[in-house]
Structure formats: C-alpha cells, structure tokens
Amino acid sequence: MSTTIHPSAVVHPNAQIGSDCEIGPYCVLGEHVVLGAGCRLHSHVVIDGNTRLGRANEIFPFASIGFKTQDLKWKGGATFTQIGDHNTFREHVTVHSATGAGEVTKMGSGNHIIAYSHLAHNVTLGDHVVMSNVATLAGHVVVEDHAVVGGLAAVHQFCRIGRMAIIGGCSKVVQDVPPFMLADGNPAETRTINKIGLDRNGVPEEVQGVLKQAYKILFREGLTISNALARIEADLPPSPELQHLVQFVRASERGISK
C-alpha cells in the first residue's frame, strides 16, 4: 500500500513520511517531523518540533506530540522528541519536547498511552508501558519497561518508576516506585509486589517469592535502606530481578515510596 494523505491535512513539504502511512483529516505535521513506515494518524493529530516516530505508531484524534516544553526554564535551541515503534496514543494525549538545547524526550516501543495522558519534557519511557486515562508524568520522569501508571495518577518530576511496577489510580507519586512493586495512595506508598504484573510477564513463582521477601525486608521490618539492601544481598538467593531491584533502590536520589 502507498501512503495516503487526506486533502484537508496540512503536511509541511520538508516533513519525511514513510511508506504505507495514513494521515487522516485535519492532521498537521511540521517541518522537522519524521514518520516511520506504517504510521496511522486518525484525524486532528498535530505533530511538530524535531520529532521522529518509528514504525506502525497509531495516533488518535486531538493528540499533540513534539511541541515546546511548558517548562519556564526553556531558553531556546533545538530540542527533540524520539518515539519508537508500535506505540498507541489515544485521544488528547500530549507529549512535549525537552527543555534544554540538544535534550530529548524519549519513548521506546509497544507502549499504550490512553486518553488525556501527559508526558512532560525530558521524560524517558521504556517499552510496553501502559498509562491509563489522565495519567500524568512531570518533567524528567523515568518509567521502565512493562510498568503501569493508573488513571488520574500524577508522578512528580525526577521520579523513577521501576520495571513491572504498577501505580494505583488517583495516586500522587513523589518518590521512586521500586521495580516489581505495587504503589498506591496520596502520597503513594509501596503496598506489596505486583503479583499480576509478574505473572503476566512470566516471572517464575520462585523468583516472585524472593521478591516478596525482599519487599518485607525493605518495607516492613523498620530497617534503614542501606541495612535492608545489605540483608537482601546476604540472605536471599540471587536472580536478575532481585539484582535489578537492589540496584534501582541503591541508585535512588529522591528516596523510595515507603
């Protein structure tokens, strides 16, 4: 199939459009936009700035991608938005470009960004992330692979959301959420392991059991973080998942949601 562009769409002549793309009614694409092959823009989609999308992304009406940051520290210069393959952006999603010259707002592949969600400047999103309706990521937030951000949840700037973590709906996240955990509340607290997410992603039961023990040591025994991590490394059988959890917590600058 060849690329189709609706007569009412406004596509800058310098925009680069891959093969087999479908650009629907009233879409607007700026001068520096690059669309990979097989992207579908339903209608009323606006993409601008130095924005590059990979293959087979699907974008629903009134989504806005790549525009200037809302950050008042913006001083000009070229900033960038980079998006991978096979992502879905539902209605009214907003993704903003970075703040500083040469900086990037970056998203991987296979993500599902549901209606009215917002990704602010300098966000880094991994692969296979789900953001439910009206989920909001402030600037410089990092979300690792296979995480889920619940509807109406808000994540404070510079926080990190770990791999396979899940954040409950309407939560206020002001510190890092460790990998494989479930956080909920206002402010969010880590409640238990993300059992459903671990099952869905094929984490073996024996590894899940170890992660649950690690959760208890970190969050239920009143230890300092350094002492809890030392005990986890000394007492629990190693696995890549456990190693990732320990490294994530040890690297935390904002602290973890307890």
mmCIF file of C-alpha atoms in Angstrom:
data_model
loop_
_atom_site.group_PDB
_atom_site.id
_atom_site.type_symbol
_atom_site.label_atom_id
_atom_site.label_comp_id
_atom_site.label_asym_id
_atom_site.label_seq_id
_atom_site.Cartn_x
_atom_site.Cartn_y
_atom_site.Cartn_z
ATOM 1 C CA MET A 1 0.000 0.000 0.000
ATOM 2 C CA SER A 2 1.113 3.549 -0.647
ATOM 3 C CA THR A 3 0.913 6.418 1.813
ATOM 4 C CA THR A 4 -2.423 8.263 1.841
ATOM 5 C CA ILE A 5 -2.840 11.867 2.981
ATOM 6 C CA HIS A 6 -6.328 13.336 3.344
ATOM 7 C CA PRO A 7 -6.830 16.545 1.310
ATOM 8 C CA SER A 8 -7.619 18.524 4.461
ATOM 9 C CA ALA A 9 -4.353 17.547 6.199
ATOM 10 C CA VAL A 10 -1.528 20.107 6.316
ATOM 11 C CA VAL A 11 1.857 18.444 5.871
ATOM 12 C CA HIS A 12 4.973 20.579 5.564
ATOM 13 C CA PRO A 13 6.835 19.780 2.340
ATOM 14 C CA ASN A 14 10.005 19.032 4.299
ATOM 15 C CA ALA A 15 8.344 16.523 6.615
ATOM 16 C CA GLN A 16 9.529 12.965 5.967
ATOM 17 C CA ILE A 17 6.700 10.455 5.629
ATOM 18 C CA GLY A 18 7.447 6.736 5.428
ATOM 19 C CA SER A 19 5.729 4.200 3.229
ATOM 20 C CA ASP A 20 2.235 2.861 3.975
ATOM 21 C CA CYS A 21 1.345 5.750 6.310
ATOM 22 C CA GLU A 22 -2.218 7.012 6.647
ATOM 23 C CA ILE A 23 -2.690 10.673 7.543
ATOM 24 C CA GLY A 24 -6.319 11.467 8.221
ATOM 25 C CA PRO A 25 -8.486 14.593 8.038
ATOM 26 C CA TYR A 26 -7.230 17.845 9.549
ATOM 27 C CA CYS A 27 -3.902 16.488 10.732
ATOM 28 C CA VAL A 28 -0.947 18.919 10.854
ATOM 29 C CA LEU A 29 2.708 17.846 10.521
ATOM 30 C CA GLY A 30 5.573 20.304 10.949
ATOM 31 C CA GLU A 31 8.752 20.837 9.004
ATOM 32 C CA HIS A 32 11.046 18.613 11.052
ATOM 33 C CA VAL A 33 8.700 15.678 11.629
ATOM 34 C CA VAL A 34 9.769 12.178 10.572
ATOM 35 C CA LEU A 35 7.191 9.373 10.413
ATOM 36 C CA GLY A 36 8.308 5.790 10.025
ATOM 37 C CA ALA A 37 6.530 3.322 7.779
ATOM 38 C CA GLY A 38 3.015 2.218 8.581
ATOM 39 C CA CYS A 39 2.023 5.005 10.973
ATOM 40 C CA ARG A 40 -1.678 5.860 11.184
ATOM 41 C CA LEU A 41 -2.930 9.293 12.210
ATOM 42 C CA HIS A 42 -6.705 9.105 12.513
ATOM 43 C CA SER A 43 -7.700 12.796 12.399
ATOM 44 C CA HIS A 44 -6.924 16.167 14.020
ATOM 45 C CA VAL A 45 -3.470 14.953 15.112
ATOM 46 C CA VAL A 46 -0.772 17.621 15.429
ATOM 47 C CA ILE A 47 2.935 16.710 15.389
ATOM 48 C CA ASP A 48 5.595 19.412 15.373
ATOM 49 C CA GLY A 49 9.120 20.191 16.507
ATOM 50 C CA ASN A 50 12.130 17.959 15.939
ATOM 51 C CA THR A 51 10.042 14.842 16.306
ATOM 52 C CA ARG A 52 10.814 11.373 14.996
ATOM 53 C CA LEU A 53 8.415 8.427 15.187
ATOM 54 C CA GLY A 54 9.331 4.872 14.257
ATOM 55 C CA ARG A 55 7.181 2.286 12.534
ATOM 56 C CA ALA A 56 3.492 1.471 12.920
ATOM 57 C CA ASN A 57 2.516 4.029 15.534
ATOM 58 C CA GLU A 58 -1.224 4.699 15.823
ATOM 59 C CA ILE A 59 -2.372 8.150 16.921
ATOM 60 C CA PHE A 60 -5.974 9.052 17.684
ATOM 61 C CA PRO A 61 -7.780 12.400 17.331
ATOM 62 C CA PHE A 62 -6.555 15.536 19.077
ATOM 63 C CA ALA A 63 -3.256 14.092 20.239
ATOM 64 C CA SER A 64 -0.400 16.626 20.264
ATOM 65 C CA ILE A 65 3.215 15.448 20.025
ATOM 66 C CA GLY A 66 6.559 17.231 19.987
ATOM 67 C CA PHE A 67 5.626 20.781 20.906
ATOM 68 C CA LYS A 68 7.732 23.146 23.005
ATOM 69 C CA THR A 69 8.080 22.324 26.679
ATOM 70 C CA GLN A 70 5.872 24.045 29.241
ATOM 71 C CA ASP A 71 8.945 24.400 31.469
ATOM 72 C CA LEU A 72 9.650 28.090 32.204
ATOM 73 C CA LYS A 73 13.395 27.345 32.176
ATOM 74 C CA TRP A 74 13.293 26.934 28.393
ATOM 75 C CA LYS A 75 15.837 29.277 26.812
ATOM 76 C CA GLY A 76 15.534 28.276 23.165
ATOM 77 C CA GLY A 77 17.594 25.996 20.978
ATOM 78 C CA ALA A 78 16.789 22.739 19.219
ATOM 79 C CA THR A 79 15.135 20.128 21.426
ATOM 80 C CA PHE A 80 13.918 16.699 20.389
ATOM 81 C CA THR A 81 11.195 14.092 20.761
ATOM 82 C CA GLN A 82 12.020 10.493 19.819
ATOM 83 C CA ILE A 83 9.413 7.725 19.701
ATOM 84 C CA GLY A 84 9.904 4.058 18.843
ATOM 85 C CA ASP A 85 7.661 1.552 17.079
ATOM 86 C CA HIS A 86 4.136 0.187 17.578
ATOM 87 C CA ASN A 87 3.002 2.735 20.145
ATOM 88 C CA THR A 88 -0.621 3.773 20.614
ATOM 89 C CA PHE A 89 -1.588 7.332 21.546
ATOM 90 C CA ARG A 90 -5.267 7.697 22.346
ATOM 91 C CA GLU A 91 -7.382 10.852 22.224
ATOM 92 C CA HIS A 92 -5.950 14.128 23.590
ATOM 93 C CA VAL A 93 -2.588 12.682 24.644
ATOM 94 C CA THR A 94 0.182 15.293 24.916
ATOM 95 C CA VAL A 95 3.915 14.613 24.602
ATOM 96 C CA HIS A 96 6.230 17.622 24.965
ATOM 97 C CA SER A 97 9.744 18.139 23.721
ATOM 98 C CA ALA A 98 12.707 18.556 26.065
ATOM 99 C CA THR A 99 13.737 21.770 27.812
ATOM 100 C CA GLY A 100 17.461 22.261 27.165
ATOM 101 C CA ALA A 101 19.111 22.600 23.771
ATOM 102 C CA GLY A 102 20.058 19.166 22.448
ATOM 103 C CA GLU A 103 17.987 17.307 25.053
ATOM 104 C CA VAL A 104 15.407 14.622 24.288
ATOM 105 C CA THR A 105 12.016 13.418 25.418
ATOM 106 C CA LYS A 106 12.228 9.721 24.599
ATOM 107 C CA MET A 107 9.829 6.798 24.344
ATOM 108 C CA GLY A 108 10.509 3.179 23.415
ATOM 109 C CA SER A 109 8.189 0.748 21.648
ATOM 110 C CA GLY A 110 4.953 -1.093 22.290
ATOM 111 C CA ASN A 111 3.568 1.471 24.719
ATOM 112 C CA HIS A 112 -0.153 2.136 25.216
ATOM 113 C CA ILE A 113 -0.853 5.736 26.185
ATOM 114 C CA ILE A 114 -4.558 6.137 26.923
ATOM 115 C CA ALA A 115 -6.729 9.250 26.555
ATOM 116 C CA TYR A 116 -5.692 12.572 28.101
ATOM 117 C CA SER A 117 -2.380 11.273 29.406
ATOM 118 C CA HIS A 118 0.543 13.695 29.530
ATOM 119 C CA LEU A 119 4.295 13.159 29.110
ATOM 120 C CA ALA A 120 6.228 16.287 30.039
ATOM 121 C CA HIS A 121 9.671 17.491 28.945
ATOM 122 C CA ASN A 122 12.643 15.137 29.223
ATOM 123 C CA VAL A 123 10.547 12.106 30.166
ATOM 124 C CA THR A 124 12.129 8.745 29.365
ATOM 125 C CA LEU A 125 9.645 5.930 28.805
ATOM 126 C CA GLY A 126 10.731 2.341 28.210
ATOM 127 C CA ASP A 127 8.911 -0.397 26.306
ATOM 128 C CA HIS A 128 5.447 -1.905 26.855
ATOM 129 C CA VAL A 129 4.343 0.733 29.352
ATOM 130 C CA VAL A 130 0.626 1.382 29.935
ATOM 131 C CA MET A 131 -0.556 4.822 31.011
ATOM 132 C CA SER A 132 -4.263 4.815 31.831
ATOM 133 C CA ASN A 133 -6.641 7.730 31.291
ATOM 134 C CA VAL A 134 -5.370 11.123 32.504
ATOM 135 C CA ALA A 135 -2.119 9.703 33.898
ATOM 136 C CA THR A 136 0.471 12.483 34.165
ATOM 137 C CA LEU A 137 4.271 12.370 34.138
ATOM 138 C CA ALA A 138 6.099 15.550 35.137
ATOM 139 C CA GLY A 139 9.460 16.561 33.711
ATOM 140 C CA HIS A 140 12.470 14.225 33.813
ATOM 141 C CA VAL A 141 10.417 11.228 34.994
ATOM 142 C CA VAL A 142 11.814 7.795 34.049
ATOM 143 C CA VAL A 143 9.440 4.857 33.546
ATOM 144 C CA GLU A 144 10.990 1.435 32.997
ATOM 145 C CA ASP A 145 9.680 -1.423 30.844
ATOM 146 C CA HIS A 146 6.303 -3.072 31.489
ATOM 147 C CA ALA A 147 5.242 -0.556 34.137
ATOM 148 C CA VAL A 148 1.589 0.526 34.530
ATOM 149 C CA VAL A 149 0.521 4.017 35.615
ATOM 150 C CA GLY A 150 -3.106 4.043 36.779
ATOM 151 C CA GLY A 151 -5.759 6.510 35.709
ATOM 152 C CA LEU A 152 -5.566 10.039 37.159
ATOM 153 C CA ALA A 153 -2.224 9.236 38.809
ATOM 154 C CA ALA A 154 0.365 12.016 38.897
ATOM 155 C CA VAL A 155 4.125 11.466 39.089
ATOM 156 C CA HIS A 156 6.368 14.230 40.476
ATOM 157 C CA GLN A 157 9.318 15.493 38.455
ATOM 158 C CA PHE A 158 12.551 13.471 38.573
ATOM 159 C CA CYS A 159 10.817 10.373 39.996
ATOM 160 C CA ARG A 160 11.503 6.904 38.597
ATOM 161 C CA ILE A 161 9.000 4.100 38.123
ATOM 162 C CA GLY A 162 10.649 0.685 38.128
ATOM 163 C CA ARG A 163 10.227 -2.234 35.757
ATOM 164 C CA MET A 164 6.916 -4.109 36.087
ATOM 165 C CA ALA A 165 5.749 -1.722 38.809
ATOM 166 C CA ILE A 166 2.124 -0.603 38.959
ATOM 167 C CA ILE A 167 0.716 2.650 40.344
ATOM 168 C CA GLY A 168 -2.887 2.671 41.538
ATOM 169 C CA GLY A 169 -5.423 5.093 40.119
ATOM 170 C CA CYS A 170 -5.530 8.625 41.591
ATOM 171 C CA SER A 171 -2.174 8.149 43.304
ATOM 172 C CA LYS A 172 0.254 11.002 43.998
ATOM 173 C CA VAL A 173 3.800 9.745 43.422
ATOM 174 C CA VAL A 174 6.504 11.920 44.992
ATOM 175 C CA GLN A 175 9.314 9.346 45.345
ATOM 176 C CA ASP A 176 10.649 6.452 43.288
ATOM 177 C CA VAL A 177 8.480 3.342 42.934
ATOM 178 C CA PRO A 178 10.754 0.263 43.021
ATOM 179 C CA PRO A 179 10.612 -2.402 40.312
ATOM 180 C CA PHE A 180 8.063 -5.218 40.615
ATOM 181 C CA MET A 181 6.055 -3.388 43.279
ATOM 182 C CA LEU A 182 2.523 -2.025 43.644
ATOM 183 C CA ALA A 183 2.233 1.558 44.916
ATOM 184 C CA ASP A 184 -0.981 3.350 45.798
ATOM 185 C CA GLY A 185 -2.213 6.318 47.780
ATOM 186 C CA ASN A 186 -1.781 10.049 48.286
ATOM 187 C CA PRO A 187 1.119 10.222 48.723
ATOM 188 C CA ALA A 188 1.773 6.809 47.223
ATOM 189 C CA GLU A 189 3.099 4.010 49.433
ATOM 190 C CA THR A 190 4.504 0.672 48.319
ATOM 191 C CA ARG A 191 1.888 -1.911 49.344
ATOM 192 C CA THR A 192 3.132 -5.276 48.058
ATOM 193 C CA ILE A 193 4.637 -6.934 44.991
ATOM 194 C CA ASN A 194 2.852 -6.540 41.653
ATOM 195 C CA LYS A 195 1.723 -10.180 41.531
ATOM 196 C CA ILE A 196 -0.473 -9.805 38.449
ATOM 197 C CA GLY A 197 2.203 -7.950 36.504
ATOM 198 C CA LEU A 198 4.821 -10.532 37.428
ATOM 199 C CA ASP A 199 2.522 -13.354 36.295
ATOM 200 C CA ARG A 200 1.742 -11.620 33.017
ATOM 201 C CA ASN A 201 5.417 -11.154 32.271
ATOM 202 C CA GLY A 202 6.352 -14.748 33.036
ATOM 203 C CA VAL A 203 8.381 -14.210 36.198
ATOM 204 C CA PRO A 204 8.707 -17.667 37.856
ATOM 205 C CA GLU A 205 6.945 -18.314 41.140
ATOM 206 C CA GLU A 206 10.200 -18.941 42.986
ATOM 207 C CA VAL A 207 11.519 -15.533 41.905
ATOM 208 C CA GLN A 208 8.241 -13.924 42.923
ATOM 209 C CA GLY A 209 8.624 -15.498 46.346
ATOM 210 C CA VAL A 210 12.085 -13.979 46.719
ATOM 211 C CA LEU A 211 10.818 -10.572 45.623
ATOM 212 C CA LYS A 212 8.085 -10.791 48.244
ATOM 213 C CA GLN A 213 10.711 -11.494 50.903
ATOM 214 C CA ALA A 214 12.701 -8.517 49.644
ATOM 215 C CA TYR A 215 9.585 -6.357 49.886
ATOM 216 C CA LYS A 216 9.121 -7.344 53.541
ATOM 217 C CA ILE A 217 12.750 -6.567 54.359
ATOM 218 C CA LEU A 218 12.618 -3.181 52.619
ATOM 219 C CA PHE A 219 9.223 -2.001 53.780
ATOM 220 C CA ARG A 220 8.051 -3.938 56.840
ATOM 221 C CA GLU A 221 10.995 -4.502 59.162
ATOM 222 C CA GLY A 222 11.911 -0.914 60.049
ATOM 223 C CA LEU A 223 15.437 -1.125 58.670
ATOM 224 C CA THR A 224 17.349 1.701 57.041
ATOM 225 C CA ILE A 225 17.593 1.360 53.273
ATOM 226 C CA SER A 226 21.311 0.546 53.393
ATOM 227 C CA ASN A 227 20.821 -2.126 56.045
ATOM 228 C CA ALA A 228 17.818 -3.582 54.224
ATOM 229 C CA LEU A 229 19.772 -3.853 50.974
ATOM 230 C CA ALA A 230 22.707 -5.459 52.752
ATOM 231 C CA ARG A 231 20.410 -8.038 54.317
ATOM 232 C CA ILE A 232 18.674 -8.750 50.981
ATOM 233 C CA GLU A 233 22.017 -9.361 49.281
ATOM 234 C CA ALA A 234 23.256 -11.542 52.123
ATOM 235 C CA ASP A 235 20.141 -13.631 52.809
ATOM 236 C CA LEU A 236 18.180 -14.024 49.565
ATOM 237 C CA PRO A 237 19.039 -16.204 46.566
ATOM 238 C CA PRO A 238 20.278 -14.099 43.649
ATOM 239 C CA SER A 239 18.345 -13.524 40.442
ATOM 240 C CA PRO A 240 18.415 -10.849 37.711
ATOM 241 C CA GLU A 241 15.151 -9.449 39.093
ATOM 242 C CA LEU A 242 16.474 -9.166 42.623
ATOM 243 C CA GLN A 243 19.696 -7.593 41.382
ATOM 244 C CA HIS A 244 17.709 -5.021 39.408
ATOM 245 C CA LEU A 245 15.594 -4.187 42.464
ATOM 246 C CA VAL A 246 18.660 -3.677 44.648
ATOM 247 C CA GLN A 247 20.453 -1.546 42.057
ATOM 248 C CA PHE A 248 17.345 0.581 41.469
ATOM 249 C CA VAL A 249 16.833 1.298 45.179
ATOM 250 C CA ARG A 250 20.537 1.962 45.766
ATOM 251 C CA ALA A 251 20.602 4.499 42.917
ATOM 252 C CA SER A 252 17.549 6.397 44.135
ATOM 253 C CA GLU A 253 18.082 10.131 44.640
ATOM 254 C CA ARG A 254 14.542 11.039 45.774
ATOM 255 C CA GLY A 255 14.121 8.025 48.022
ATOM 256 C CA ILE A 256 11.597 5.238 47.523
ATOM 257 C CA SER A 257 7.861 5.342 48.195
ATOM 258 C CA LYS A 258 7.533 3.626 51.595
#
